[in-house]
Short mmCIF file of C-alpha atoms in Angstrom, two decimals:
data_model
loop_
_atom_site.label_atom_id
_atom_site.label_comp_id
_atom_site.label_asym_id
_atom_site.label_seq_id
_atom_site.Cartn_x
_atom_site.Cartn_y
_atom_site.Cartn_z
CA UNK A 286 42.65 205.82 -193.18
CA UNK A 287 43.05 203.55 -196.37
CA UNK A 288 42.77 200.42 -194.34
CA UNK A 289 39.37 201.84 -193.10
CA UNK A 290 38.46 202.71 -196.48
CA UNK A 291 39.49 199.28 -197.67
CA UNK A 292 37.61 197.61 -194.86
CA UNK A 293 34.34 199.86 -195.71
CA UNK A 294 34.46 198.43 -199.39
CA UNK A 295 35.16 194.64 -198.18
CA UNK A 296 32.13 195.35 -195.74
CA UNK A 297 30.15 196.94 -198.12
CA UNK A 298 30.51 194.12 -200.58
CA UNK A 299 29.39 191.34 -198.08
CA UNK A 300 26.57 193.86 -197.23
CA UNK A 301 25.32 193.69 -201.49
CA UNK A 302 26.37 189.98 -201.63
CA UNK A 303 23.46 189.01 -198.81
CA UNK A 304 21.29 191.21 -200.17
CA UNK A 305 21.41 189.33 -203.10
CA UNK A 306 21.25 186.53 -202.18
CA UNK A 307 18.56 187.04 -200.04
CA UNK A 308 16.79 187.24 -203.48
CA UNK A 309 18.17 184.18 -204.57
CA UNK A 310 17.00 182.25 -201.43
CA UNK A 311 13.06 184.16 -202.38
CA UNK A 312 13.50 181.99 -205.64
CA UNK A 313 14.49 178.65 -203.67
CA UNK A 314 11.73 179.30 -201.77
CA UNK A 315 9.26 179.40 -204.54
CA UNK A 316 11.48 176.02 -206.20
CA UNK A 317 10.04 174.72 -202.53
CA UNK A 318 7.02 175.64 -202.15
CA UNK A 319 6.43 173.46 -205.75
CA UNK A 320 8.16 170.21 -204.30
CA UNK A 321 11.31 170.99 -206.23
CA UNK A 322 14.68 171.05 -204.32
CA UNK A 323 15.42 174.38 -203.14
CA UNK A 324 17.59 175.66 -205.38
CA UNK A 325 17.57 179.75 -206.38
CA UNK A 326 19.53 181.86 -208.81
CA UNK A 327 20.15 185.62 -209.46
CA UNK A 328 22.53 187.17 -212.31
CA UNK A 329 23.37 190.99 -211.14
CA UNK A 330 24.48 193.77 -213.72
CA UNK A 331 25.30 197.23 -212.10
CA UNK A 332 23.28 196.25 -208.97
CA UNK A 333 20.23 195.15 -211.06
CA UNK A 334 18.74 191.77 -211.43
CA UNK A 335 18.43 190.92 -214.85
CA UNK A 336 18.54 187.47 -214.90
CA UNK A 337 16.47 185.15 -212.06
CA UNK A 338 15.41 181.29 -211.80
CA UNK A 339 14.88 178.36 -209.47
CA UNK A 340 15.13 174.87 -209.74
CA UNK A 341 12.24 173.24 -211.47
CA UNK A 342 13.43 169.61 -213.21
CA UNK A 343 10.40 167.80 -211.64
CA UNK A 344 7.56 170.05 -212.75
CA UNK A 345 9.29 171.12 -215.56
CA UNK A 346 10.11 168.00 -217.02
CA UNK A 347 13.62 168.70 -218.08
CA UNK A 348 17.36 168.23 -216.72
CA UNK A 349 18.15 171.62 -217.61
CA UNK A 350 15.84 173.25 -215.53
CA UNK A 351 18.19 174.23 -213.17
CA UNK A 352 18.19 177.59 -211.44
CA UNK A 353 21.83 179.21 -213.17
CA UNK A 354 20.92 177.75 -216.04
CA UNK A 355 17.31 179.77 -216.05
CA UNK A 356 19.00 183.07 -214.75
CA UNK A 357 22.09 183.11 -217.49
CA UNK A 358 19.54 182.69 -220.24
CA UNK A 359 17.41 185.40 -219.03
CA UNK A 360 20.87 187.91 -218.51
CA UNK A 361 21.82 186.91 -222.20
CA UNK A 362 18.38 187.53 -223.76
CA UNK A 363 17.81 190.66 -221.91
CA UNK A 364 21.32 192.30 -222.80
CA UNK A 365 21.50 190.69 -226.36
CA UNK A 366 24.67 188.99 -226.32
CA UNK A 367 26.24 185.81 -224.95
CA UNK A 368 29.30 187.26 -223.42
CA UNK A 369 27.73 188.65 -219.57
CA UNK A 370 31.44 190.03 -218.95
CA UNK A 371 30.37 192.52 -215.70
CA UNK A 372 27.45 190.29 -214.36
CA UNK A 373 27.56 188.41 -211.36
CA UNK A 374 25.43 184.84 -210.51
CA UNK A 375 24.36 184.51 -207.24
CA UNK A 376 23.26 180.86 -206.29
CA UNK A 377 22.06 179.21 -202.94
CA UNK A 378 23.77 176.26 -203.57
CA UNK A 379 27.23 175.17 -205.15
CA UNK A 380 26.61 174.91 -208.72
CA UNK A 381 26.87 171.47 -210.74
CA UNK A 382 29.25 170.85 -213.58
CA UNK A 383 26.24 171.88 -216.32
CA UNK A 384 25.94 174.95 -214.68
CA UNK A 385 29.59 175.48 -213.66
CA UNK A 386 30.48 174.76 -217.55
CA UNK A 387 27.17 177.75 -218.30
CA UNK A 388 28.96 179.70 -215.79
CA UNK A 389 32.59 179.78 -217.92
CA UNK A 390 30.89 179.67 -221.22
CA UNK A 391 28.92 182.87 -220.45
CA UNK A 392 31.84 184.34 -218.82
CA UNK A 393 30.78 185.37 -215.69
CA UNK A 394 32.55 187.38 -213.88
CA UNK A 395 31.60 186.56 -210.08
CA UNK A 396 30.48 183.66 -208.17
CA UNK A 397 28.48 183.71 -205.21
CA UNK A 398 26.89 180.40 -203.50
CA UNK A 399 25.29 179.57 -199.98
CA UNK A 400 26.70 176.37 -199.60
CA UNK A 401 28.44 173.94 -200.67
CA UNK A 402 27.33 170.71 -202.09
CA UNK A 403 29.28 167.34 -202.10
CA UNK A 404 27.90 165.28 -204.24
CA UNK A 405 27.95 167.61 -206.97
CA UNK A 406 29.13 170.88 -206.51
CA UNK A 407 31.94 171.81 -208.93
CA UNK A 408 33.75 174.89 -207.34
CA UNK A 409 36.19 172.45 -204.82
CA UNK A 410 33.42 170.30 -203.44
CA UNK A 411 33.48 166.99 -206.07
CA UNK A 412 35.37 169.09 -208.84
CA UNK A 413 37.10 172.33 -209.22
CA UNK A 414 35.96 173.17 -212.95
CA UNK A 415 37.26 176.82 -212.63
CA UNK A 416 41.16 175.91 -211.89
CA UNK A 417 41.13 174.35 -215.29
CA UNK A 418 42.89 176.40 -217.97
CA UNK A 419 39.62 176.77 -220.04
CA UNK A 420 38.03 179.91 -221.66
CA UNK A 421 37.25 181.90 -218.14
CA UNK A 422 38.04 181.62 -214.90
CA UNK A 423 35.09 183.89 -212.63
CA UNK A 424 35.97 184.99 -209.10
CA UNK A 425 34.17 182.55 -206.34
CA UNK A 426 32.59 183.48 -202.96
CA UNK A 427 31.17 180.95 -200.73
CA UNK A 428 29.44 181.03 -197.59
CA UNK A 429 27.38 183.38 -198.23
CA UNK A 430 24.03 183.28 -195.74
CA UNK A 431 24.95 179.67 -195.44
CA UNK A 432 23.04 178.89 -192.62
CA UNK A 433 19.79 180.18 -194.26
CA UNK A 434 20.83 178.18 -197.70
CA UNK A 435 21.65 174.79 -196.12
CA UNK A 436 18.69 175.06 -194.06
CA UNK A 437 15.91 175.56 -196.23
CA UNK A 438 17.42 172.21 -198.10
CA UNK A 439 17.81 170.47 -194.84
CA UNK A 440 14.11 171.31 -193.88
CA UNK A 441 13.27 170.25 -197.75
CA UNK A 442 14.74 166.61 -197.32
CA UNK A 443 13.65 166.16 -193.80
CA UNK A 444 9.73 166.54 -194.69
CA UNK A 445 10.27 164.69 -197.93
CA UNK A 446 11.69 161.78 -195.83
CA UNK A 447 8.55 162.34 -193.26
CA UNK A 448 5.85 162.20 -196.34
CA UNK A 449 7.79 159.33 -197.88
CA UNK A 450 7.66 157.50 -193.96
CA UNK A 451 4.36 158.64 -194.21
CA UNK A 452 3.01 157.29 -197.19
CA UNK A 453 5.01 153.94 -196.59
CA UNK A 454 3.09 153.25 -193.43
CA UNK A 455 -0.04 153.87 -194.86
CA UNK A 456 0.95 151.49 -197.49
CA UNK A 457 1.95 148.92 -194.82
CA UNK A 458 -1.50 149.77 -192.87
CA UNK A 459 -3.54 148.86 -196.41
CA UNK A 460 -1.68 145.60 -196.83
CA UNK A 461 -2.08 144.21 -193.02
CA UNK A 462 -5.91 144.96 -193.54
CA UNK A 463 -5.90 142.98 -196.58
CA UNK A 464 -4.31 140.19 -195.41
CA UNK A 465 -7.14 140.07 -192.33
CA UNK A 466 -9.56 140.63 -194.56
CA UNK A 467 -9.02 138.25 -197.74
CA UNK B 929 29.31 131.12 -234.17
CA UNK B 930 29.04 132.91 -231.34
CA UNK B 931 32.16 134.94 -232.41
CA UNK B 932 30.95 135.69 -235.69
CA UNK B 933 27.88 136.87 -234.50
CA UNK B 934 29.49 139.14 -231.91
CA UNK B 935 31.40 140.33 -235.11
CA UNK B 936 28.30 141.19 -236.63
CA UNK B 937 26.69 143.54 -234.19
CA UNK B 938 29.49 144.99 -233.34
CA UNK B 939 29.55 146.05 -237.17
CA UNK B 940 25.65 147.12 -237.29
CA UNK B 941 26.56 149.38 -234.40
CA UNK B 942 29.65 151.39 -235.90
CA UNK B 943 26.76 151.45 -239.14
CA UNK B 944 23.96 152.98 -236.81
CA UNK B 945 26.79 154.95 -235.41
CA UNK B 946 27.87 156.64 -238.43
CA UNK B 947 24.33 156.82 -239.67
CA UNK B 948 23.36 159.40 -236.64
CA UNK B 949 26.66 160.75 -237.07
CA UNK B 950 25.86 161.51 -240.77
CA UNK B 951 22.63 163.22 -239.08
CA UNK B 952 24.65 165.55 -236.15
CA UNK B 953 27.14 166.42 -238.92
CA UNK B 954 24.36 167.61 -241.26
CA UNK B 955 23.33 169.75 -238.37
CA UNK B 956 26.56 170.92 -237.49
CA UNK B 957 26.71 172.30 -242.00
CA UNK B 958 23.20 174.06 -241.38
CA UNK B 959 25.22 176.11 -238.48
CA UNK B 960 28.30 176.63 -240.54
CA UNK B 961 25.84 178.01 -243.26
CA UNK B 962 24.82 180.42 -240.62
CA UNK B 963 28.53 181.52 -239.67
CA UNK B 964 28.48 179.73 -236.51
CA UNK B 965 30.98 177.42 -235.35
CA UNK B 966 29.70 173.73 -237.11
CA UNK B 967 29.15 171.40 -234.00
CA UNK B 968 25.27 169.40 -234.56
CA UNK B 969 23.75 166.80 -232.19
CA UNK B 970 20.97 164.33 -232.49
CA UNK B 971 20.05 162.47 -229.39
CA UNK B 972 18.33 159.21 -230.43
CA UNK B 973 15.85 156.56 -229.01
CA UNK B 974 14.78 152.95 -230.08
CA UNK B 975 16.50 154.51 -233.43
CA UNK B 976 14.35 157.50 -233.88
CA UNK B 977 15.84 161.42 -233.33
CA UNK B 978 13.65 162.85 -230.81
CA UNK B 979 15.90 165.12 -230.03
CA UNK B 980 18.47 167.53 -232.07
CA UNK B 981 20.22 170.76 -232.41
CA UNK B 982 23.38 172.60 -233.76
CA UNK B 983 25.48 175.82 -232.23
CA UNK B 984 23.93 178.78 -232.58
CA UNK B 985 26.00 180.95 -229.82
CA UNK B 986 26.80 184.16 -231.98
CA UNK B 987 23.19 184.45 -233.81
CA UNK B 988 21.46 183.19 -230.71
CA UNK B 989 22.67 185.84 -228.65
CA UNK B 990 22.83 182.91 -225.63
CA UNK B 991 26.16 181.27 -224.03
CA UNK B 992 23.40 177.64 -223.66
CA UNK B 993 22.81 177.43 -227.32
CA UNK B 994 24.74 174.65 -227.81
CA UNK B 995 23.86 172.14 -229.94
CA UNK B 996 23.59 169.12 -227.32
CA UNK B 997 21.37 171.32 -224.73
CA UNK B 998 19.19 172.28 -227.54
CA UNK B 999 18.66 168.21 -228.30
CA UNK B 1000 18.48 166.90 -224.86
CA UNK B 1001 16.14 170.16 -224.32
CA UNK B 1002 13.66 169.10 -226.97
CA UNK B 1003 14.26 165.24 -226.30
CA UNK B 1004 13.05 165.76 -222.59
CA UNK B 1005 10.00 168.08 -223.87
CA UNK B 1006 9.00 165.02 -226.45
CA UNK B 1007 9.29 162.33 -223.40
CA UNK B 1008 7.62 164.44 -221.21
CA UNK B 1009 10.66 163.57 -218.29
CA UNK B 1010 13.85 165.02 -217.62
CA UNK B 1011 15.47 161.14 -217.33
CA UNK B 1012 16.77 160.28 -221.14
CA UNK B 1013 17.81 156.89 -219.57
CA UNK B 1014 17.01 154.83 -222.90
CA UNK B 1015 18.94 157.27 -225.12
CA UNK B 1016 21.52 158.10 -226.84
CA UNK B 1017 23.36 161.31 -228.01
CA UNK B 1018 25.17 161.85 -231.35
CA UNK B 1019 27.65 165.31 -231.43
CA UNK B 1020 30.28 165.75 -234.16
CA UNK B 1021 32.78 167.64 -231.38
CA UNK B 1022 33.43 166.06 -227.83
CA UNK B 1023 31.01 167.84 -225.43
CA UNK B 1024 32.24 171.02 -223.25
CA UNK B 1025 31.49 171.11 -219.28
CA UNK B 1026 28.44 172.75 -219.48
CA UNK B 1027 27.15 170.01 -222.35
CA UNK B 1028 28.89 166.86 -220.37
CA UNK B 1029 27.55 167.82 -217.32
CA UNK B 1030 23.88 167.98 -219.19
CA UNK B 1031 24.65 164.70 -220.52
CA UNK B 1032 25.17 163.08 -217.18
CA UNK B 1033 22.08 165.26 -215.20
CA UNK B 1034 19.77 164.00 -218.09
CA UNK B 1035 21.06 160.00 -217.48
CA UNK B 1036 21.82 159.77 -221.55
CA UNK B 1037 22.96 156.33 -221.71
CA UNK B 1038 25.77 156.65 -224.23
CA UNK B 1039 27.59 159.56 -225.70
CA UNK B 1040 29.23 159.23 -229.31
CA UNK B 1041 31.42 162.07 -230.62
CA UNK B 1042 32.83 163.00 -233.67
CA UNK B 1043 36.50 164.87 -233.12
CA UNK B 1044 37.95 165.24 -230.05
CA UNK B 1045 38.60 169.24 -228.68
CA UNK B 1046 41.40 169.63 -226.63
CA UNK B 1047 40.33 173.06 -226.01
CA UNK B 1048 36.87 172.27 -223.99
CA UNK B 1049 36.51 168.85 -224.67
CA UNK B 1050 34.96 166.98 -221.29
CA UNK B 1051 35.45 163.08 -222.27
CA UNK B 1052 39.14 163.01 -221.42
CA UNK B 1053 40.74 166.17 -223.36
CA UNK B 1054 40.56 169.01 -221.60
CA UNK B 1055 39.29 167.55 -218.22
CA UNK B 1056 37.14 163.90 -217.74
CA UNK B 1057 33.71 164.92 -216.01
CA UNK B 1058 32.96 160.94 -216.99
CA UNK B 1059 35.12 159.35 -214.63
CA UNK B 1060 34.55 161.28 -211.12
CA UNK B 1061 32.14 159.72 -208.99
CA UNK B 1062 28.89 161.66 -209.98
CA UNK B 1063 25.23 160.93 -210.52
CA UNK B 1064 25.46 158.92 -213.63
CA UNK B 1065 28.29 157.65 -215.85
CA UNK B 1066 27.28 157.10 -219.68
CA UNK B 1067 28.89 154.88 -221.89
CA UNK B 1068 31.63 156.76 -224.26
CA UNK B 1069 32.40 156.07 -227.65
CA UNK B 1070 34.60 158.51 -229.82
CA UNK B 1071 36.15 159.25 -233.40
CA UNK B 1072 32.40 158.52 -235.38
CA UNK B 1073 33.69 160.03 -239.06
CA UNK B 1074 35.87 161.59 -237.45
CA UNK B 1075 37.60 162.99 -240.80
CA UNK B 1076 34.34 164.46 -241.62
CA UNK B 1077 33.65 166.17 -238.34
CA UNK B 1078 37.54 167.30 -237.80
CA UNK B 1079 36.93 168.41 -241.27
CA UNK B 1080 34.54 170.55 -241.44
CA UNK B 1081 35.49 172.31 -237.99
CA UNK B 1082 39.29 173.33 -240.01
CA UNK B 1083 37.33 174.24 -243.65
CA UNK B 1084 34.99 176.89 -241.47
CA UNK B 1085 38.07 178.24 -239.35
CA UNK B 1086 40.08 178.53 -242.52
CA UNK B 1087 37.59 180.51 -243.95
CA UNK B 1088 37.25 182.51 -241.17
CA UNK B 1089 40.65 183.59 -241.30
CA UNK B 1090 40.71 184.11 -244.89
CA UNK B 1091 37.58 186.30 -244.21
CA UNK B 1092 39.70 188.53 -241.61
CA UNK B 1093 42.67 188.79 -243.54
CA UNK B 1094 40.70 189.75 -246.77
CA UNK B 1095 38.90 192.38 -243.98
CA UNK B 1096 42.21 193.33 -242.73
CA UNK B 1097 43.83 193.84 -245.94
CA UNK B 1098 40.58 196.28 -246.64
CA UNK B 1099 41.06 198.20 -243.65
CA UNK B 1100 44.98 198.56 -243.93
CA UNK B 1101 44.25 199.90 -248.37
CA UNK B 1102 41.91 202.50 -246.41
CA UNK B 1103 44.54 203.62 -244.20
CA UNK B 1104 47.02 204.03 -246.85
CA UNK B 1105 44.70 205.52 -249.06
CA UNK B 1106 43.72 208.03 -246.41
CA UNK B 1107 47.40 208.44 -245.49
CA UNK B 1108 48.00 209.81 -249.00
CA UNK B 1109 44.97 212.01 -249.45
CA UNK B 1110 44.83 213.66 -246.84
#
């Protein structure tokens, strides 16, 4: 009977963490649908949203612009206060030491990414920034709706590889001509 | 010759170098005047601040108002581009995770600190985010008046324990005093 009980809670939780971030991949959908990596972000308080962002470094012209970066300031200026003790950040993809180091300083208390990244990602990936013995250590879940999170960013590089092909052969095309030409 | 002139810009830098120190640190007094922890931070190109900012966590109400995001915020907003390849950044403490790994997403060229932090600090004290194998490595250079920066970091703690004590002692004379009225 417990170990049901137990295993309605564990199933519960998985059940909230994809909802959530379902609404994290909306957000790295809109970061797409600008030309900026997919990249989405949701801080959760007692099963509320009150913090949200994507990535937007290209449009927005700034290296913070990152998506946890964006959601942790929106959590701290809607509850007042730096500390976000019971809130939770839910990110499509492994967050990078800026954010990680956000992440500790704001002291939140849950983790939740898609997937992983390699080249940056600082929960295991290149970096383990929360087994340090700094301030806070949050609780991490990965894996979450992987498939969905890795895809959108595989489908994101693969078109900006196709436009870049694209462009590159029309460049070619323009040159040949003026070599015939002049 | 050639040594002597070596010699000599090696000496105008460690002058520029306490110059913009002299600048973060007068930052870091306008956030001790404001009870917050004294850390300031210019970030500096072609030798002109375009960018600068002091801790302002508690007052702020935000875990990202650190003094180096707040000048490589409003250094990428007067570029107009998140890449601060050409510049420099000045910060009277060593820089946390969250500020190193904004340092290295921005591209800042060189990073000069004050006093080290074994606590947080991300340059080598606490943990080295400069020397894994990520997007960008700057250029370090540490202990910039240091004295200064050390010291005015101990003179505000001091006086923030004095502060609690004097509290405490407050609190404990209106306990006793209750305790023998009533």
């Amino acid at each position: 009977m417990e170990q049901n009980q137990q295993q309605t809670t564990v199933e519960q939780q998985a059940q909230t963490d994809r909802e959530f971030m379902s609404i994290a991949l909306e957000h790295a959908r809109t970061a797409s649908s600008l030309g900026e990596v997919p990249v989405g972000a949701v801080v959760v308080r007692n099963g509320q949203v009150i913090g949200w962002g994507f990535n937007l470094r290209e449009r927005g012209k700034n290296a913070l612009h990152h998506g946890e970066l964006a959601a942790i300031h929106m959590a701290c200026s809607r509850l007042g206060g730096w500390r976000l003790f019971d809130c939770d950040l839910y990110v499509t993809l492994e967050p990078c030491p800026m954010c990680a180091g956000a992440i500790i300083n704001s002291r939140i208390r849950r983790v939740i990414y898609g997937t992983g990244d390699p080249k940056a990602g600082s929960c295991g990936s290149l970096v383990n920034l929360f087994e340090i013995p700094y301030n806070h250590i949050p609780q991490i879940t990965s894996g979450v709706l992987e498939d969905e999170c890795a895809g959108l960013l595989q489908t994101f590089f693969r078109d900006l590889r196709k436009e870049k092909d694209s462009k590159s052969k029309i460049v070619q095309k323009t040159e040949d001509q003026q070599q015939l030409l002049f």
